[in-house]
mmCIF file with all atom_site columns, C-alpha atoms and ligand atoms in Angstrom:
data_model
loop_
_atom_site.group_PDB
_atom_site.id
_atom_site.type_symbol
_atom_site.label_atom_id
_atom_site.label_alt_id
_atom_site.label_comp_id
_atom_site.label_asym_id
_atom_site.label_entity_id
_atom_site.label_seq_id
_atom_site.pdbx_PDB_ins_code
_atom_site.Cartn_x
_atom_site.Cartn_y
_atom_site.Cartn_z
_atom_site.occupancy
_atom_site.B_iso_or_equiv
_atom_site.pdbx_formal_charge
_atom_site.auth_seq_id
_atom_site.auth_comp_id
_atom_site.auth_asym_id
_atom_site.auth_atom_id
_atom_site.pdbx_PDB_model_num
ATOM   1   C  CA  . UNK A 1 1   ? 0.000  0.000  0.000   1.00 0.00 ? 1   UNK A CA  1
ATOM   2   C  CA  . UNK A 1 2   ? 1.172  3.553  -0.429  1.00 0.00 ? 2   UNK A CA  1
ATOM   3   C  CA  . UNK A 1 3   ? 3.731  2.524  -2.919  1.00 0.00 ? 3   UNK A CA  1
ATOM   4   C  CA  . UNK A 1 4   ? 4.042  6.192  -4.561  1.00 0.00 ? 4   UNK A CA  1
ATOM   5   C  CA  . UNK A 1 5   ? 4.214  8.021  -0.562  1.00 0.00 ? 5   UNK A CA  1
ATOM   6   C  CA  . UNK A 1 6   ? 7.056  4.512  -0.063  1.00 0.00 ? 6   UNK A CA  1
ATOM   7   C  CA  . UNK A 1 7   ? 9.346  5.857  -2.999  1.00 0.00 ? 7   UNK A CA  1
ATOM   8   C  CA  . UNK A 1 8   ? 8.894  9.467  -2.488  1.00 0.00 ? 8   UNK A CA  1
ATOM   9   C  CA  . UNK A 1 9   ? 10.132 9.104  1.592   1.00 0.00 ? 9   UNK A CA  1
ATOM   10  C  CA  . UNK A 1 10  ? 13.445 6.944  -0.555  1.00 0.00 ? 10  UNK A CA  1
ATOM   11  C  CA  . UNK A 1 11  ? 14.083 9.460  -2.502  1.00 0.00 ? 11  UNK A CA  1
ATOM   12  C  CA  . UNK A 1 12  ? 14.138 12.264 0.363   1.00 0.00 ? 12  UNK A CA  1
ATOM   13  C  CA  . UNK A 1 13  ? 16.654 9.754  2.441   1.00 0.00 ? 13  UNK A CA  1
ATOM   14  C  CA  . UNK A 1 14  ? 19.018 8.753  -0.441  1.00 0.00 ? 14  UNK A CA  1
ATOM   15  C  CA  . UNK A 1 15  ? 19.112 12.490 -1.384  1.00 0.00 ? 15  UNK A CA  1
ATOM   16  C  CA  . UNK A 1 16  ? 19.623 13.992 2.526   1.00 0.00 ? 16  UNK A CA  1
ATOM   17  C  CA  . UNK A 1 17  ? 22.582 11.476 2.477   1.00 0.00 ? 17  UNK A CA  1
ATOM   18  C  CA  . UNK A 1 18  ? 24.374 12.034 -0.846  1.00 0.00 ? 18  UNK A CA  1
ATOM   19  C  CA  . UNK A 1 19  ? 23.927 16.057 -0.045  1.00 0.00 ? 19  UNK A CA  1
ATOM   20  C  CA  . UNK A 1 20  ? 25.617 15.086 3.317   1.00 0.00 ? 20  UNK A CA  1
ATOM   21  C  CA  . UNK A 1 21  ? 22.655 16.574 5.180   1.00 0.00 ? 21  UNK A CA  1
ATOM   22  C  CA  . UNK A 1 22  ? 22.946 13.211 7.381   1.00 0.00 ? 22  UNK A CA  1
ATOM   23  C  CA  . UNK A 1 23  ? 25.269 10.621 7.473   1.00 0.00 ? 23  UNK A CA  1
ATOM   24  C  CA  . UNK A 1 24  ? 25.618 6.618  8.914   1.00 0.00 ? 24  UNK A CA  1
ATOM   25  C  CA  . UNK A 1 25  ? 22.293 5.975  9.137   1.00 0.00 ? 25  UNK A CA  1
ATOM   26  C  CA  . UNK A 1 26  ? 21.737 9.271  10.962  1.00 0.00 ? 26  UNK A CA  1
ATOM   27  C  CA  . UNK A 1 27  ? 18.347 11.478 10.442  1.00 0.00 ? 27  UNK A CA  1
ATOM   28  C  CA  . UNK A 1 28  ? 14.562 9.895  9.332   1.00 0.00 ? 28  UNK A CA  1
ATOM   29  C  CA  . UNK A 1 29  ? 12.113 10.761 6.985   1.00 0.00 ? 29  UNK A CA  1
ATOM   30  C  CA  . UNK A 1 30  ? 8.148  10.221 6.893   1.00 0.00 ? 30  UNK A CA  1
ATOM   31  C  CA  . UNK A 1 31  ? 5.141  11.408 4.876   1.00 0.00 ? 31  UNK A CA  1
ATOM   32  C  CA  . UNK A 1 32  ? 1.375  11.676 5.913   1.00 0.00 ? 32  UNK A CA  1
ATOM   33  C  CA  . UNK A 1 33  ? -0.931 10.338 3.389   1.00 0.00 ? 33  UNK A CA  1
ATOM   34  C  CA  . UNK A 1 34  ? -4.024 12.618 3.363   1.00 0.00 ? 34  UNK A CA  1
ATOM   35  C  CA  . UNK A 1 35  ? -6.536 10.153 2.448   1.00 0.00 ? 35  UNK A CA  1
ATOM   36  C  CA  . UNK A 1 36  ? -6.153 7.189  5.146   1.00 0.00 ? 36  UNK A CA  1
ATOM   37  C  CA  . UNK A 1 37  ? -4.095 9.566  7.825   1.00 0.00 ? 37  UNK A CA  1
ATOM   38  C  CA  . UNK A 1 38  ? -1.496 6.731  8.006   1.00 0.00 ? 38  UNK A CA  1
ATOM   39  C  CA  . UNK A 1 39  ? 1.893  8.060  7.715   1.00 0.00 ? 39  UNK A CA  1
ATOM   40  C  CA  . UNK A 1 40  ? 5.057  6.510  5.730   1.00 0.00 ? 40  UNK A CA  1
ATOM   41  C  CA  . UNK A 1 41  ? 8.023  6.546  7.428   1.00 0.00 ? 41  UNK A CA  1
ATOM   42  C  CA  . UNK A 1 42  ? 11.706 5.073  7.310   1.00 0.00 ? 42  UNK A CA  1
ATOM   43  C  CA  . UNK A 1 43  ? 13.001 1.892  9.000   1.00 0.00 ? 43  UNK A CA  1
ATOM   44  C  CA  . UNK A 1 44  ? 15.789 1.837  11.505  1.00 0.00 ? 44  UNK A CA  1
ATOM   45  C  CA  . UNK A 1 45  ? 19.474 0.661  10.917  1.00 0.00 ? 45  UNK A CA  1
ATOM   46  C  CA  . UNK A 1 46  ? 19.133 0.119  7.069   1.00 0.00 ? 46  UNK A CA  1
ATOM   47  C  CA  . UNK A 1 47  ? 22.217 1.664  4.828   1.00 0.00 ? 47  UNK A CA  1
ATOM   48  C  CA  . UNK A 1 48  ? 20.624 4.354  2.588   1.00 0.00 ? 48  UNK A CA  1
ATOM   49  C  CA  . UNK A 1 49  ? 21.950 3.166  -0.624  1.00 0.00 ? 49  UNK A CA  1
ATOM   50  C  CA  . UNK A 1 50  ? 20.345 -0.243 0.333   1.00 0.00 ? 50  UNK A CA  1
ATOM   51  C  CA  . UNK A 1 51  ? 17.319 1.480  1.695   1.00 0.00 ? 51  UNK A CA  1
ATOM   52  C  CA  . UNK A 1 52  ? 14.145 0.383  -1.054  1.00 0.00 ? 52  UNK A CA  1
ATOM   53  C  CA  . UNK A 1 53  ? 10.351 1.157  -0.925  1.00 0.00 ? 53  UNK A CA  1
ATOM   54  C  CA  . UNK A 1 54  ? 10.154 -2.314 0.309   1.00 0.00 ? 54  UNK A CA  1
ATOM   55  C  CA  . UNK A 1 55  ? 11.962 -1.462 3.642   1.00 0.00 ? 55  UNK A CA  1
ATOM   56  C  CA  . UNK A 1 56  ? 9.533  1.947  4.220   1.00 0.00 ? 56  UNK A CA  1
ATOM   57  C  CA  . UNK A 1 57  ? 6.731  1.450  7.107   1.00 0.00 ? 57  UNK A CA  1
ATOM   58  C  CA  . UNK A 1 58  ? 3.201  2.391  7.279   1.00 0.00 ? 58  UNK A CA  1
ATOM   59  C  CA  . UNK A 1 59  ? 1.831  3.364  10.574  1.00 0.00 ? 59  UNK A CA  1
ATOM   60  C  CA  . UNK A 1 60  ? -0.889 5.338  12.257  1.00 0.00 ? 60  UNK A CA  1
ATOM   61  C  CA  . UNK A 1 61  ? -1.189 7.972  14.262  1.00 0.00 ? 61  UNK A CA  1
ATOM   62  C  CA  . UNK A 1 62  ? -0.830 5.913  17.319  1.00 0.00 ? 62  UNK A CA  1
ATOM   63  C  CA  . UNK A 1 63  ? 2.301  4.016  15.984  1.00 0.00 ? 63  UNK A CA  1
ATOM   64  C  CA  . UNK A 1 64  ? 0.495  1.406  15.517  1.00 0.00 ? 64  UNK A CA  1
ATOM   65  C  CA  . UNK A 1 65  ? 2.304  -0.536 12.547  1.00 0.00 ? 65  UNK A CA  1
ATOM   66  C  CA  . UNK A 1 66  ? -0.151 -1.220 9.600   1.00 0.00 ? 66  UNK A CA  1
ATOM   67  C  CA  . UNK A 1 67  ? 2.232  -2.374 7.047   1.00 0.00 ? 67  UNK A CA  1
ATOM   68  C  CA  . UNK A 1 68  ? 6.001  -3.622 6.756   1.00 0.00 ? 68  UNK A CA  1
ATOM   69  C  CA  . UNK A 1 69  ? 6.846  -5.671 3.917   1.00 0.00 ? 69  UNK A CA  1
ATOM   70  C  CA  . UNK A 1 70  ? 10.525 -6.422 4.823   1.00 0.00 ? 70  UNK A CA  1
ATOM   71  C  CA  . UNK A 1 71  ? 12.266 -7.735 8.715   1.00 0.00 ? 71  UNK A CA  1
ATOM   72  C  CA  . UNK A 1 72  ? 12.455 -3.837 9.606   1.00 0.00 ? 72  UNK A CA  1
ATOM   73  C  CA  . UNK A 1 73  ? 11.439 -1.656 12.477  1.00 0.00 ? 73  UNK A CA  1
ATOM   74  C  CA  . UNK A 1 74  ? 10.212 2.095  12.219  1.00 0.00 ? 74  UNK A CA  1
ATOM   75  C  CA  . UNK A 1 75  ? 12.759 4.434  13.104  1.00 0.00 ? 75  UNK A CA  1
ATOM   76  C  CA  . UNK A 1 76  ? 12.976 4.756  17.085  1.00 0.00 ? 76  UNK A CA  1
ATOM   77  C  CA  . UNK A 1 77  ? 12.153 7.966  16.341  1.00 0.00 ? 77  UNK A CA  1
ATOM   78  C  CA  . UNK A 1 78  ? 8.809  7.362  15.108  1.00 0.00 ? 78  UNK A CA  1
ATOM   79  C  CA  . UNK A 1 79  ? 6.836  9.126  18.182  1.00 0.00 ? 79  UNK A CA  1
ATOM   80  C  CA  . UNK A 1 80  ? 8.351  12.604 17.506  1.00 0.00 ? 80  UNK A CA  1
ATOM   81  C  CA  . UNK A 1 81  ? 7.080  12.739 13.819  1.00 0.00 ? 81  UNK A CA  1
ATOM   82  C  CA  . UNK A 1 82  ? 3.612  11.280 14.786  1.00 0.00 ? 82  UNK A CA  1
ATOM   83  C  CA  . UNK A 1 83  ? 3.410  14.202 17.047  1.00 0.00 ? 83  UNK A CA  1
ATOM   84  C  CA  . UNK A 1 84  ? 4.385  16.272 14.805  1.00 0.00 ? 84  UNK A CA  1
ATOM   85  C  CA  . UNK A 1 85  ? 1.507  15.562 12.342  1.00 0.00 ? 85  UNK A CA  1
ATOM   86  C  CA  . UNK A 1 86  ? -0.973 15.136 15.569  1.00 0.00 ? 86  UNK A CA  1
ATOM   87  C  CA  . UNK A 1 87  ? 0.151  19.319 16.459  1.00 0.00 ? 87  UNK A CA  1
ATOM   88  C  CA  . UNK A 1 88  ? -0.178 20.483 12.955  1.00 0.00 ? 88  UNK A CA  1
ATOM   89  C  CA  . UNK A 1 89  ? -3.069 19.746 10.339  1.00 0.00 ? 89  UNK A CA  1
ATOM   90  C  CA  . UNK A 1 90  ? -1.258 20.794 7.441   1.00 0.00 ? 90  UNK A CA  1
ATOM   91  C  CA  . UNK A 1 91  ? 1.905  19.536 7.679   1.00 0.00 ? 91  UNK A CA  1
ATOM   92  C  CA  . UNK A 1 92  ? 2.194  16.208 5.915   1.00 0.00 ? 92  UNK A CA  1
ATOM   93  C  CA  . UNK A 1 93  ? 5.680  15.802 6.027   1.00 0.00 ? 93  UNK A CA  1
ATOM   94  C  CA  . UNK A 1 94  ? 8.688  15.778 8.291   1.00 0.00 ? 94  UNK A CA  1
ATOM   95  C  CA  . UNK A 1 95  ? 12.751 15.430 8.100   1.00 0.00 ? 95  UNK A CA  1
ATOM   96  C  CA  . UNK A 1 96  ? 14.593 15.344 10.852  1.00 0.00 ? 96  UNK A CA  1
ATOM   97  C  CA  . UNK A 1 97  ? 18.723 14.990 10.743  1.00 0.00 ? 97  UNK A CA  1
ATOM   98  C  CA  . UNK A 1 98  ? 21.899 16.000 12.876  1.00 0.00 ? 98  UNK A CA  1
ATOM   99  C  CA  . UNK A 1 99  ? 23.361 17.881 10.358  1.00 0.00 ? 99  UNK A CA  1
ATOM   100 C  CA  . UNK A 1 100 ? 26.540 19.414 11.561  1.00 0.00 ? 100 UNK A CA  1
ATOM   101 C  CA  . UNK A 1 101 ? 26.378 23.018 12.296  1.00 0.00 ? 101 UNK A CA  1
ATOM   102 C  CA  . UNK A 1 102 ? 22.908 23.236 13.236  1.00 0.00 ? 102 UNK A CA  1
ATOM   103 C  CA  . UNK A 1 103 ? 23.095 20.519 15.872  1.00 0.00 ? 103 UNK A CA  1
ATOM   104 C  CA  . UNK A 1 104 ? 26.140 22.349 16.910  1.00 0.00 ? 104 UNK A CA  1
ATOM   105 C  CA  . UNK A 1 105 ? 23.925 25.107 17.783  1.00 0.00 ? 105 UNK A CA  1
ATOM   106 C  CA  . UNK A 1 106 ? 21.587 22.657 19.445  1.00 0.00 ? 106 UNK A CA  1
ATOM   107 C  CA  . UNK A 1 107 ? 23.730 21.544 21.756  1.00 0.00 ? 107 UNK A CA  1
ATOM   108 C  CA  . UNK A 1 108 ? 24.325 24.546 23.104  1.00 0.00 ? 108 UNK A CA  1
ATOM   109 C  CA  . UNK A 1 109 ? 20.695 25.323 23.424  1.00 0.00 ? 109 UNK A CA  1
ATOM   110 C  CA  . UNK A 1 110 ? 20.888 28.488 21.151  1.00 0.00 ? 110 UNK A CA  1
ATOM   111 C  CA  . UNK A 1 111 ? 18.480 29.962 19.028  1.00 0.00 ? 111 UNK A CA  1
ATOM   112 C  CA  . UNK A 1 112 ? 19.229 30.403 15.397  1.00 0.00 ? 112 UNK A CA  1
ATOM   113 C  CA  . UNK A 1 113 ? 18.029 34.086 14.539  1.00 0.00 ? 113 UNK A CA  1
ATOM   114 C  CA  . UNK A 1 114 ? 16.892 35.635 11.313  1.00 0.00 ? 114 UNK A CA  1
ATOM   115 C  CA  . UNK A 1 115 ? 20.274 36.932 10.173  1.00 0.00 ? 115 UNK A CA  1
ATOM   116 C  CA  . UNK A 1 116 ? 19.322 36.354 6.286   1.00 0.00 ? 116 UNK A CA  1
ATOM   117 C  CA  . UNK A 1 117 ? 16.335 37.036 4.623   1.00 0.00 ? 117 UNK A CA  1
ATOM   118 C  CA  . UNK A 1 118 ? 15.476 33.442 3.233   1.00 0.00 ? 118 UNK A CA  1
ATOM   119 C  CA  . UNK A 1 119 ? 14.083 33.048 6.527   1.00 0.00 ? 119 UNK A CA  1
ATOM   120 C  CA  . UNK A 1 120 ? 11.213 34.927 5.476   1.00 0.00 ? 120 UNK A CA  1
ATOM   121 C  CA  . UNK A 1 121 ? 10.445 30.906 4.305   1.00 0.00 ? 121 UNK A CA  1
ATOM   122 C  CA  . UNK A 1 122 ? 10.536 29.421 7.179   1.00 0.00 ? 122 UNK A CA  1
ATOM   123 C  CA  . UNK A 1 123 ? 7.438  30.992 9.316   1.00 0.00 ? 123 UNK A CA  1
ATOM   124 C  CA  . UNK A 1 124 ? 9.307  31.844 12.296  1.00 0.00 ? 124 UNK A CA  1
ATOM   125 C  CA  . UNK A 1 125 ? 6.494  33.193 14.202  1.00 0.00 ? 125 UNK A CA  1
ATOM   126 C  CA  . UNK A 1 126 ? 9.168  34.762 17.156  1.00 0.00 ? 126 UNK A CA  1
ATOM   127 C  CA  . UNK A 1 127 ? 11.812 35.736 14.307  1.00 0.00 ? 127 UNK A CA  1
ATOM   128 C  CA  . UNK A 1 128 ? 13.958 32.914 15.449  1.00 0.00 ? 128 UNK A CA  1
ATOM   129 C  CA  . UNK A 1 129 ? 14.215 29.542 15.126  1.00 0.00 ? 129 UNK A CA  1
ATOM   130 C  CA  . UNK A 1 130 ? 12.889 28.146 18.451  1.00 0.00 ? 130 UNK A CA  1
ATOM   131 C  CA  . UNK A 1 131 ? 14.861 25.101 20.515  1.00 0.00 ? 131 UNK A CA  1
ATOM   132 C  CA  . UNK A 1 132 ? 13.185 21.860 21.808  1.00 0.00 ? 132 UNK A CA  1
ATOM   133 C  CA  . UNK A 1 133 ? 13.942 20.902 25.095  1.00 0.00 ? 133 UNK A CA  1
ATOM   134 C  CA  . UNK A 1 134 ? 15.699 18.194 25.812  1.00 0.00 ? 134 UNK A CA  1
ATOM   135 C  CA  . UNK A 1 135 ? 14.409 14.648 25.823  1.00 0.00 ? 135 UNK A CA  1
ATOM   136 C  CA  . UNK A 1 136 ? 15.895 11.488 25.493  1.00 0.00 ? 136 UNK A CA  1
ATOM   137 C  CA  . UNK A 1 137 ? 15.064 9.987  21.603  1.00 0.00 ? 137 UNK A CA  1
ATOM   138 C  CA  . UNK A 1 138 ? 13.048 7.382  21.179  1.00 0.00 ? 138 UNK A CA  1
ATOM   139 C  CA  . UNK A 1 139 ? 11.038 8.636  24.149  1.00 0.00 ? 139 UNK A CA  1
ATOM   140 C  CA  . UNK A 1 140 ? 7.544  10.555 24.794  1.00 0.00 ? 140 UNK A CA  1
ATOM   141 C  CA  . UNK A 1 141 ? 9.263  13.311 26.611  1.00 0.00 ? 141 UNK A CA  1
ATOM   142 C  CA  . UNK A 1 142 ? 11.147 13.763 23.225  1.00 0.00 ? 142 UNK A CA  1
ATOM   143 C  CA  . UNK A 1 143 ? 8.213  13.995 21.604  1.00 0.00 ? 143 UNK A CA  1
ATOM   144 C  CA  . UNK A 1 144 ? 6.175  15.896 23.764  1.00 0.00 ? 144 UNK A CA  1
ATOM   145 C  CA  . UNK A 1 145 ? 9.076  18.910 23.651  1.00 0.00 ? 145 UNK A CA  1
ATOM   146 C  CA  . UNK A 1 146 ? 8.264  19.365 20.152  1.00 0.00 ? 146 UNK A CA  1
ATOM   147 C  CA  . UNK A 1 147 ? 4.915  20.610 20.159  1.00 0.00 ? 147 UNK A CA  1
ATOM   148 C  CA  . UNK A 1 148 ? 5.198  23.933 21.316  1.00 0.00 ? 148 UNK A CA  1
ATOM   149 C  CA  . UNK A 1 149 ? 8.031  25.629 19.447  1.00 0.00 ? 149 UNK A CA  1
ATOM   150 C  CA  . UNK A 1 150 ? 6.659  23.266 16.244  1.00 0.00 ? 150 UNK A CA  1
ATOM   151 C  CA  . UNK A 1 151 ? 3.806  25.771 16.463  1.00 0.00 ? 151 UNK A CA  1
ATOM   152 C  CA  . UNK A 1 152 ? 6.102  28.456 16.222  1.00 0.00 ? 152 UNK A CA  1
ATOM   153 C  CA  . UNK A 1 153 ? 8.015  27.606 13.544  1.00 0.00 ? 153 UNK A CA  1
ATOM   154 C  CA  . UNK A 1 154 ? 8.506  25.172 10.169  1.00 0.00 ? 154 UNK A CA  1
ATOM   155 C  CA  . UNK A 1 155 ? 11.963 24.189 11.478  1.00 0.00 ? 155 UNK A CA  1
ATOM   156 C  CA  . UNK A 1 156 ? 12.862 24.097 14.648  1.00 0.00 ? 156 UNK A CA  1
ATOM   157 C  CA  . UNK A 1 157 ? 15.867 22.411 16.406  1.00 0.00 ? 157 UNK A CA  1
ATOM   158 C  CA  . UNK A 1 158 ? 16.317 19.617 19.713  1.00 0.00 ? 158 UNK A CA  1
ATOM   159 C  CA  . UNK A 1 159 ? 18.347 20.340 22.208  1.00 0.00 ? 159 UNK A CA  1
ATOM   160 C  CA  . UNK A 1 160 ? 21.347 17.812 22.199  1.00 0.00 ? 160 UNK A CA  1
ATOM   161 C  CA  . UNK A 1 161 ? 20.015 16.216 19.508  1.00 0.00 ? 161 UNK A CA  1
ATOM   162 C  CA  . UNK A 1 162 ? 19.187 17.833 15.891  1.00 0.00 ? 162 UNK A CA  1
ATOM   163 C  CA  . UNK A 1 163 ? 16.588 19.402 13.880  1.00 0.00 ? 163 UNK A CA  1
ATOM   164 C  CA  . UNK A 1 164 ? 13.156 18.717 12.602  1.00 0.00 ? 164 UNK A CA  1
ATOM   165 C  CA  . UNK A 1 165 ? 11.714 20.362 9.721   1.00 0.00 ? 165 UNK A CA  1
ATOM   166 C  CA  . UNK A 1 166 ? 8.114  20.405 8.374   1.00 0.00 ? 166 UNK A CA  1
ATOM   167 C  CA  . UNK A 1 167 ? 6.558  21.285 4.963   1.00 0.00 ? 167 UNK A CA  1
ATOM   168 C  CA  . UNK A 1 168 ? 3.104  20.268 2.910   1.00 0.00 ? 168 UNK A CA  1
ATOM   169 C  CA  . UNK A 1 169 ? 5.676  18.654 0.643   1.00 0.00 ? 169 UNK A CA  1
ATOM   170 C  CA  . UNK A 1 170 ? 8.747  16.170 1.517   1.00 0.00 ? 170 UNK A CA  1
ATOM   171 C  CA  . UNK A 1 171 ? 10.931 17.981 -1.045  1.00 0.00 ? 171 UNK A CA  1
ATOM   172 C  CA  . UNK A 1 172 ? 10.318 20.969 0.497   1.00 0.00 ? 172 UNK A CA  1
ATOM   173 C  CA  . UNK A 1 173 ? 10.641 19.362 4.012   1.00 0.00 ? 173 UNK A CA  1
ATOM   174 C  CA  . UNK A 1 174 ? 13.958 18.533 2.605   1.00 0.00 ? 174 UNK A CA  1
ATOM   175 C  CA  . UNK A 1 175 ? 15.012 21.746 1.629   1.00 0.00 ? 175 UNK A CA  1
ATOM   176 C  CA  . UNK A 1 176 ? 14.229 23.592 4.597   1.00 0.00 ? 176 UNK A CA  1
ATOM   177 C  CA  . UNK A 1 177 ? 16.223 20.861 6.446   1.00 0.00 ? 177 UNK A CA  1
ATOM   178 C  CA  . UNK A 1 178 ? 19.322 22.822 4.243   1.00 0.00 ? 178 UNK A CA  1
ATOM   179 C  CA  . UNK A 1 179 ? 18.083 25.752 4.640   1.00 0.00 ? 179 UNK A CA  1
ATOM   180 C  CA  . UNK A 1 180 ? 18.801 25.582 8.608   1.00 0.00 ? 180 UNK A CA  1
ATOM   181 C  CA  . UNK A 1 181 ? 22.217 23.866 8.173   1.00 0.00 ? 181 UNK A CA  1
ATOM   182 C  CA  . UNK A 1 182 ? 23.072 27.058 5.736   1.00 0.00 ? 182 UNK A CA  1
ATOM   183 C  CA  . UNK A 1 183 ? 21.608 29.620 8.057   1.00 0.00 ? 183 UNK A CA  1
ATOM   184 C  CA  . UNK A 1 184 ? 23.740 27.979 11.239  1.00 0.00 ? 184 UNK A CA  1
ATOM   185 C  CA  . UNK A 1 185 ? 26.768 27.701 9.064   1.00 0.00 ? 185 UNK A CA  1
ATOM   186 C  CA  . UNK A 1 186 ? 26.261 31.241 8.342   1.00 0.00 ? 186 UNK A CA  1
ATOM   187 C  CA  . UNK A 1 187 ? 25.747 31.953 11.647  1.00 0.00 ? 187 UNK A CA  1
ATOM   188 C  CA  . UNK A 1 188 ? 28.610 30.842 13.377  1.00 0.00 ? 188 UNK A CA  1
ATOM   189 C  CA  . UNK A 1 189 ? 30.980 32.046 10.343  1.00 0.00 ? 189 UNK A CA  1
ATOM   190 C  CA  . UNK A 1 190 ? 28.930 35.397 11.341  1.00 0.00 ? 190 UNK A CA  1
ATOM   191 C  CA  . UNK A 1 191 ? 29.661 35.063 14.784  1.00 0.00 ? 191 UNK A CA  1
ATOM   192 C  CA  . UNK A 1 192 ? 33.284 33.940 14.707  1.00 0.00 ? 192 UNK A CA  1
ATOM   193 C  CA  . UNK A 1 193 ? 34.295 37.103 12.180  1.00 0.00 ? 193 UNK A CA  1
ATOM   194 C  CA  . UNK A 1 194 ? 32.372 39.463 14.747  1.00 0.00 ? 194 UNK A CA  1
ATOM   195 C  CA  . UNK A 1 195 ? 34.113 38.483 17.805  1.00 0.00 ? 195 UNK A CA  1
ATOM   196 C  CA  . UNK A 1 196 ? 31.634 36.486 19.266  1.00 0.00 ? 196 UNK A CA  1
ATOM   197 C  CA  . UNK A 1 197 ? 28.766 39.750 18.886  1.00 0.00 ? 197 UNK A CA  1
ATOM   198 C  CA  . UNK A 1 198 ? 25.080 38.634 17.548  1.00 0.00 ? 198 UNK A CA  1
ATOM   199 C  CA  . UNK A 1 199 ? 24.947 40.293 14.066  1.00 0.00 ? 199 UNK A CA  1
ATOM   200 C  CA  . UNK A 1 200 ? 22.035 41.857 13.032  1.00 0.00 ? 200 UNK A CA  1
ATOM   201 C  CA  . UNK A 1 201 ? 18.696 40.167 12.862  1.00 0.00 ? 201 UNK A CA  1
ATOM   202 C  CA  . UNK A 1 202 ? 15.439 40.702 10.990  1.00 0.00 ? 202 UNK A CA  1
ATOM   203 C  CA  . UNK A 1 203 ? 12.255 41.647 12.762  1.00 0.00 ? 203 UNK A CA  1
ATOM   204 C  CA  . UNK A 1 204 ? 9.021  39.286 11.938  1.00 0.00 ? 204 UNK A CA  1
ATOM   205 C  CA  . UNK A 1 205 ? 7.743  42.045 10.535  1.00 0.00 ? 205 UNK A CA  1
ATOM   206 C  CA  . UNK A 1 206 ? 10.095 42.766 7.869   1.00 0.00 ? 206 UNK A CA  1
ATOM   207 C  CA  . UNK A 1 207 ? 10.371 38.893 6.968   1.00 0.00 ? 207 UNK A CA  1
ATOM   208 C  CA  . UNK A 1 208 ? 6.635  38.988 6.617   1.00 0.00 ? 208 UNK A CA  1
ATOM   209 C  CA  . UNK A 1 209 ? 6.466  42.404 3.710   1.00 0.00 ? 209 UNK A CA  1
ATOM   210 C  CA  . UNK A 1 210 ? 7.832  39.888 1.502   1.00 0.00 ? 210 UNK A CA  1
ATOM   211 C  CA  . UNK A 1 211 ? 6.523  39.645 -2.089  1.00 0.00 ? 211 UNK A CA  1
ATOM   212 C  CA  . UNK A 1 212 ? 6.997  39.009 -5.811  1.00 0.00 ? 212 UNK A CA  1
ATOM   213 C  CA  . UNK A 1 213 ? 8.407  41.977 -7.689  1.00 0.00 ? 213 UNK A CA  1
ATOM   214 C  CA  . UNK A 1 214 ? 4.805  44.403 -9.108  1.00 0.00 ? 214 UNK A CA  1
ATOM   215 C  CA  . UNK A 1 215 ? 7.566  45.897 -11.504 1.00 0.00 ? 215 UNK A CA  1
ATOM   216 C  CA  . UNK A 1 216 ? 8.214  41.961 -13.177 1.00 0.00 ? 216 UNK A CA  1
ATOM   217 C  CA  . UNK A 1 217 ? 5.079  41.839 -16.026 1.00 0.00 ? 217 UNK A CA  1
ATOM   218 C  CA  . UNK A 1 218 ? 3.572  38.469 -15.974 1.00 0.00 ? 218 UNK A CA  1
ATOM   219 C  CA  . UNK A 1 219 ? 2.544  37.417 -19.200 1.00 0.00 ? 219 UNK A CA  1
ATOM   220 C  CA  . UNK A 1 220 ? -0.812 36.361 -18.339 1.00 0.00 ? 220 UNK A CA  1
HETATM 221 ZN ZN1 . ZN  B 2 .   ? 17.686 11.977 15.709  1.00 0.00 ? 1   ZN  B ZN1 1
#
């Protein structure tokens, strides 16, 4: 079942991997289906480049497994995307990985502000982008510190952990995943070259006047 929502959630993996989003196994992907509410969603401890539609999981909202064609598990992780979907309607897709700089900032607890304006894509409700709390993964309390700042934001990050990041679309999901590993990158180079000083950062407001050009003539 679900064999199109199965390939899609491969693709998104094999592609977070070769970009070097996430690494060994690292990071998990999943995708609500709209129809039947069951969501798709990557096994644990299977290689990426081995990783086939075959291996993906369909579960409910209660992680509740409904389908698993291969001797797999859903990620350990599964909780913290099912309450992902349960907090927001319209997401119906979620990556989460430990990319590098971004976790960096995770660790530390420390908000990523709106220092570029390709934020304006990220609805940051607070102009930043918030920080889970800790809680172990795998666990309830893990997924439970996600709901508030998920509210707040498209991407947000877990303390100690990584980052989650949420979109109507798994592509998308995907790219805002990069976007917060280029905005921390950014960040720290920002910080480092300022002497440890928080640069500038954009006001909600501002991000929020954003629109297409009135002085660009569609042809329509
Ligand atoms: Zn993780």
């Amino acid at each position: 079942m679900l064999e199109n929502l199965k390939k899609e959630v491969v693709k998104i993996a094999q592609e977070a991997d070769r970009s070097g989003l996430c690494k060994h196994r690292s990071g998990n992907f999943s995708i609500r289906d709209e129809k039947t509410g069951y969501v798709v969603v990557t096994p644990s401890g299977v290689d990426r480049e081995e990783l086939t539609f075959h291996d993906i999981c369909v579960v409910d909202l209660e992680a509740s497994v409904i389908e698993i064609e291969t001797n797999v598990r859903p990620t350990s992780e599964l909780l913290m995307h099912l309450q992902v979907y349960k907090t927001r309607e319209d997401v119906l897709a979620v990556s989460h990985t430990h990319s590098r700089f971004a976790t960096a900032f995770a660790v530390l607890k420390k908000e990523i502000p709106a220092i570029v304006y390709e934020c304006a894509n990220l609805s940051l409700k607070d102009g930043v982008i918030p920080v889970a709390s800790y809680g172990r993964p795998g666990t309830k309390e893990l997924s439970e510190s996600v709901i508030e700042p998920i509210k707040r934001s498209d991407v947000i990050l877990l303390e100690g952990h990584g980052v989650l990041a949420v979109d109507k679309d798994a592509k998308e999901s995907l790219l805002k995943a990069h976007y917060v590993e280029e905005l921390a990158e950014v960040y720290y180079r920002t910080l480092v070259i300022n002497g440890g000083k928080e640069p500038k950062a954009f006001s909600v407001e501002e991000l929020g006047k954003w629109q297409y050009p009135s002085e660009i003539k569609l042809n329509k």
